[in-house]
């Protein structure tokens, strides 16, 4: 998946949480502008990335997958679970 921002939500206060399962992925993360410098990080099975605060709208993506780098899935491959709050939280009534 190429460089992108997760910006379809109503509110950016909550972080984006990403869980990697299976083969290692080469993750690329940059700044809030597509032109900002990027860096590569290897995400192995079980690794978690949190994009929050100033980094919540950082451009990020997966450059490639390293086949055979994990044995979690019988036929190989990688799953990524991305968790993010899409709607604004309901405000609590004042007590």
Coordinates of N, CA, C and O in Angstrom, one line a residue:
X1 N 0.9 -1.2 0.0 CA 0.0 0.0 0.0 C 0.9 1.2 0.0 O 1.8 1.4 0.8
X2 N 0.7 2.1 -0.9 CA 1.5 3.3 -1.1 C 1.3 4.3 0.1 O 0.4 4.1 0.9
X3 N 2.1 5.3 0.1 CA 2.0 6.3 1.1 C 0.7 7.0 1.1 O 0.2 7.4 0.0
X4 N 0.1 7.1 2.3 CA -1.3 7.7 2.4 C -1.4 8.2 3.8 O -0.6 7.9 4.7
X5 N -2.5 9.0 4.1 CA -2.9 9.4 5.4 C -4.2 8.8 5.7 O -5.1 8.6 4.8
X6 N -4.4 8.5 7.0 CA -5.7 8.0 7.4 C -6.5 9.3 7.9 O -6.3 9.8 9.0
X7 N -7.3 9.8 7.0 CA -7.9 11.1 7.3 C -9.4 11.2 6.9 O -9.9 12.2 6.6
X8 N -10.1 10.0 6.9 CA -11.5 10.0 6.6 C -12.4 10.1 7.9 O -13.6 10.1 7.8
X9 N -11.7 10.2 9.0 CA -12.5 10.3 10.3 C -13.0 11.7 10.5 O -12.6 12.7 10.0
X10 N -14.1 11.8 11.4 CA -14.6 13.1 11.8 C -13.7 13.8 12.7 O -13.8 15.1 12.8
X11 N -12.9 13.1 13.5 CA -12.1 13.7 14.5 C -10.7 13.0 14.5 O -10.7 11.8 14.4
X12 N -9.6 13.7 14.7 CA -8.3 13.1 14.6 C -7.7 13.0 16.0 O -6.5 12.7 16.2
X13 N -8.5 13.2 17.1 CA -8.0 13.1 18.5 C -7.5 11.7 18.8 O -6.5 11.5 19.5
X14 N -8.2 10.7 18.4 CA -7.9 9.3 18.7 C -6.8 8.8 17.8 O -6.8 9.1 16.6
X15 N -5.8 8.0 18.3 CA -4.7 7.6 17.4 C -5.2 6.4 16.5 O -6.3 5.9 16.7
X16 N -4.4 6.1 15.5 CA -4.6 5.0 14.7 C -3.6 3.9 15.2 O -2.5 4.2 15.5
X17 N -4.2 2.7 15.4 CA -3.4 1.6 15.9 C -3.3 0.5 14.9 O -4.3 0.1 14.3
X18 N -2.1 0.0 14.6 CA -1.9 -1.0 13.5 C -1.2 -2.2 14.1 O -0.1 -2.0 14.7
X19 N -1.7 -3.4 13.9 CA -1.2 -4.6 14.4 C -0.7 -5.5 13.2 O -1.6 -5.8 12.4
X20 N 0.5 -5.9 13.2 CA 1.0 -6.7 12.1 C 1.0 -8.2 12.6 O 1.5 -8.5 13.7
X21 N 0.5 -9.0 11.7 CA 0.5 -10.5 11.9 C 1.0 -11.2 10.7 O 0.5 -10.9 9.6
X22 N 1.9 -12.1 10.9 CA 2.4 -12.9 9.7 C 3.7 -12.4 9.2 O 4.5 -11.9 10.0
X23 N 4.0 -12.5 7.9 CA 5.3 -12.1 7.4 C 5.6 -10.6 7.7 O 4.7 -9.8 7.8
X24 N 6.9 -10.3 7.8 CA 7.4 -9.0 8.0 C 7.1 -8.1 6.9 O 7.2 -8.4 5.7
X25 N 6.6 -6.9 7.2 CA 6.4 -5.8 6.2 C 7.4 -4.7 6.4 O 7.8 -4.4 7.5
X26 N 7.8 -4.1 5.3 CA 8.7 -3.0 5.3 C 7.8 -1.7 5.3 O 7.2 -1.4 4.3
X27 N 7.7 -1.1 6.5 CA 6.8 0.0 6.7 C 7.6 1.3 6.5 O 8.7 1.4 6.8
X28 N 6.9 2.2 5.8 CA 7.6 3.5 5.5 C 6.7 4.6 6.2 O 5.4 4.6 6.0
X29 N 7.3 5.5 6.9 CA 6.6 6.6 7.5 C 7.3 7.9 7.3 O 8.5 7.9 7.3
X30 N 6.5 9.0 7.1 CA 7.1 10.3 6.9 C 6.4 11.3 7.7 O 6.1 11.0 8.9
X31 N 6.3 12.5 7.2 CA 5.6 13.6 7.9 C 4.2 13.9 7.4 O 3.6 13.0 6.7
X32 N 3.8 15.0 7.7 CA 2.4 15.4 7.3 C 2.3 15.9 5.9 O 1.2 16.1 5.4
X33 N 3.4 16.1 5.2 CA 3.4 16.4 3.8 C 4.0 15.2 3.0 O 4.9 14.6 3.5
X34 N 3.4 14.9 1.9 CA 3.9 13.8 1.1 C 5.4 14.0 0.7 O 6.2 13.1 0.5
X35 N 5.9 15.3 0.7 CA 7.3 15.6 0.3 C 8.3 15.5 1.5 O 9.5 15.6 1.3
X36 N 7.8 15.3 2.7 CA 8.7 15.2 3.9 C 9.5 13.9 3.7 O 9.1 12.9 3.1
X37 N 10.7 13.9 4.3 CA 11.5 12.7 4.3 C 10.8 11.5 5.0 O 10.0 11.7 5.9
X38 N 11.2 10.3 4.6 CA 10.6 9.1 5.2 C 11.6 8.2 5.7 O 12.8 8.4 5.5
X39 N 11.2 7.3 6.6 CA 12.2 6.2 7.1 C 11.5 4.9 7.0 O 10.2 4.8 7.0
X40 N 12.3 3.8 6.9 CA 11.8 2.5 6.8 C 11.9 1.8 8.2 O 12.9 2.0 8.9
X41 N 10.9 1.0 8.5 CA 10.9 0.2 9.8 C 10.4 -1.2 9.4 O 9.3 -1.3 8.7
X42 N 11.1 -2.2 9.8 CA 10.6 -3.6 9.6 C 9.5 -3.9 10.7 O 9.8 -3.8 11.9
X43 N 8.4 -4.3 10.3 CA 7.3 -4.7 11.2 C 7.1 -6.2 11.1 O 6.6 -6.8 10.2
X44 N 7.6 -6.9 12.2 CA 7.4 -8.3 12.3 C 6.1 -8.7 12.9 O 5.3 -7.9 13.4
X45 N 5.8 -10.0 12.8 CA 4.5 -10.5 13.4 C 4.4 -10.1 14.9 O 5.3 -10.4 15.7
X46 N 3.3 -9.5 15.3 CA 3.1 -9.1 16.6 C 3.5 -7.6 16.9 O 3.1 -7.1 18.0
X47 N 4.1 -7.0 16.0 CA 4.5 -5.6 16.2 C 3.3 -4.7 16.1 O 2.3 -5.0 15.3
X48 N 3.3 -3.6 16.9 CA 2.2 -2.7 16.9 C 2.7 -1.3 16.6 O 3.8 -0.9 17.2
X49 N 2.0 -0.5 15.8 CA 2.4 0.9 15.5 C 1.2 1.8 16.0 O 0.1 1.4 15.7
X50 N 1.5 2.8 16.6 CA 0.5 3.8 17.0 C 0.9 5.2 16.4 O 2.0 5.7 16.6
X51 N 0.0 5.7 15.6 CA 0.1 7.1 15.1 C -0.8 8.0 15.8 O -2.1 7.8 15.6
X52 N -0.3 8.8 16.6 CA -1.1 9.7 17.4 C -0.5 11.0 17.6 O 0.7 11.2 17.2
X53 N -1.2 12.0 18.2 CA -0.6 13.3 18.4 C -0.2 14.0 17.1 O -1.0 13.9 16.1
X54 N 1.0 14.6 17.1 CA 1.5 15.2 15.9 C 1.7 14.3 14.7 O 1.6 14.7 13.5
X55 N 1.9 13.0 15.0 CA 2.1 12.0 14.0 C 0.8 11.3 13.4 O 0.8 10.5 12.5
X56 N -0.3 11.7 14.0 CA -1.6 11.1 13.6 C -1.9 11.2 12.1 O -2.4 10.3 11.5
X57 N -1.5 12.3 11.4 CA -1.7 12.4 10.0 C -0.4 12.2 9.2 O -0.3 12.7 8.1
X58 N 0.5 11.5 9.7 CA 1.8 11.2 9.0 C 1.5 10.3 7.8 O 0.6 9.4 7.9
X59 N 2.1 10.6 6.7 CA 2.0 9.7 5.5 C 2.7 8.4 5.9 O 3.8 8.4 6.5
X60 N 2.1 7.3 5.5 CA 2.7 6.0 5.8 C 2.2 5.0 4.8 O 1.2 5.2 4.1
X61 N 2.9 3.8 4.8 CA 2.5 2.7 3.9 C 3.4 1.6 4.0 O 4.4 1.6 4.8
X62 N 3.1 0.5 3.3 CA 4.0 -0.7 3.3 C 4.7 -0.8 1.9 O 4.0 -0.8 0.9
X63 N 6.0 -0.8 1.9 CA 6.8 -0.9 0.7 C 6.7 -2.3 0.1 O 6.5 -2.5 -1.1
X64 N 6.9 -3.3 1.0 CA 6.9 -4.7 0.5 C 6.8 -5.6 1.7 O 7.0 -5.2 2.8
X65 N 6.5 -6.9 1.3 CA 6.4 -7.9 2.3 C 7.6 -8.9 2.1 O 8.0 -9.1 1.0
X66 N 8.1 -9.4 3.2 CA 9.2 -10.3 3.1 C 8.7 -11.8 3.2 O 8.4 -12.3 4.4
X67 N 8.4 -12.4 2.1 CA 7.8 -13.8 2.1 C 8.6 -14.8 3.0 O 9.9 -14.7 2.9
X68 N 7.9 -15.6 3.7 CA 8.6 -16.7 4.5 C 9.3 -16.2 5.7 O 10.0 -16.9 6.3
X69 N 9.0 -14.9 6.1 CA 9.7 -14.4 7.3 C 9.0 -14.8 8.6 O 9.5 -14.5 9.7
X70 N 7.8 -15.4 8.5 CA 7.1 -15.8 9.7 C 6.3 -17.1 9.4 O 6.0 -17.4 8.3
X71 N 6.0 -17.9 10.4 CA 5.3 -19.1 10.2 C 3.9 -19.1 10.9 O 3.3 -20.1 11.1
X72 N 3.4 -17.9 11.1 CA 2.0 -17.7 11.8 C 0.9 -18.3 10.9 O 0.0 -19.0 11.3
X73 N 1.0 -18.0 9.6 CA 0.0 -18.5 8.6 C 0.6 -19.7 7.8 O 1.7 -19.6 7.3
X74 N -0.2 -20.8 7.7 CA 0.3 -22.0 7.1 C 0.8 -21.7 5.7 O 1.8 -22.3 5.2
X75 N 0.1 -20.9 4.9 CA 0.5 -20.6 3.5 C 1.3 -19.3 3.4 O 1.5 -18.8 2.3
X76 N 1.7 -18.7 4.5 CA 2.4 -17.5 4.4 C 1.5 -16.3 4.2 O 0.3 -16.4 4.2
X77 N 2.1 -15.1 4.2 CA 1.4 -13.9 4.0 C 1.3 -13.1 5.2 O 2.0 -13.4 6.2
X78 N 0.6 -12.0 5.1 CA 0.5 -11.0 6.2 C -0.9 -10.5 6.4 O -1.6 -10.2 5.4
X79 N -1.3 -10.3 7.6 CA -2.5 -9.6 8.0 C -2.1 -8.3 8.7 O -1.1 -8.3 9.5
X80 N -2.8 -7.2 8.5 CA -2.7 -6.0 9.2 C -4.0 -5.6 9.8 O -5.0 -5.5 9.0
X81 N -4.1 -5.5 11.1 CA -5.4 -5.0 11.7 C -5.2 -3.5 12.0 O -4.3 -3.1 12.8
X82 N -6.0 -2.7 11.4 CA -6.0 -1.2 11.6 C -7.2 -0.8 12.4 O -8.3 -1.1 12.0
X83 N -6.9 -0.2 13.6 CA -8.0 0.2 14.5 C -8.0 1.7 14.6 O -7.0 2.3 14.8
X84 N -9.2 2.3 14.3 CA -9.3 3.8 14.4 C -10.7 4.2 14.7 O -11.6 3.4 14.3
X85 N -10.9 5.3 15.4 CA -12.2 5.8 15.7 C -12.7 6.6 14.5 O -12.0 7.6 14.2
X86 N -13.8 6.3 13.9 CA -14.3 7.0 12.7 C -15.2 8.2 13.1 O -15.1 9.2 12.4
X87 N -16.0 8.0 14.1 CA -16.9 9.1 14.4 C -16.5 9.8 15.7 O -15.8 9.2 16.5
X88 N -17.0 11.0 15.9 CA -16.7 11.7 17.1 C -17.4 11.0 18.3 O -18.5 10.5 18.2
X89 N -16.7 11.0 19.4 CA -17.3 10.3 20.6 C -18.5 11.2 21.1 O -18.5 12.4 20.9
X90 N -19.5 10.5 21.6 CA -20.7 11.2 22.1 C -20.2 11.9 23.4 O -19.5 11.3 24.2
X91 N -20.7 13.1 23.6 CA -20.3 13.8 24.9 C -21.1 13.2 26.0 O -22.3 12.9 25.8
X92 N -20.5 13.1 27.1 CA -21.2 12.6 28.3 C -22.0 13.7 29.0 O -21.6 14.9 29.0
X93 N -23.2 13.4 29.5 CA -24.0 14.4 30.2 C -23.3 14.9 31.4 O -22.6 14.1 32.1
X94 N -23.4 16.1 31.7 CA -22.8 16.7 33.0 C -23.6 16.2 34.2 O -24.8 16.2 34.2
X95 N -22.8 15.7 35.2 CA -23.5 15.2 36.4 C -23.4 16.3 37.5 O -22.6 17.0 37.7

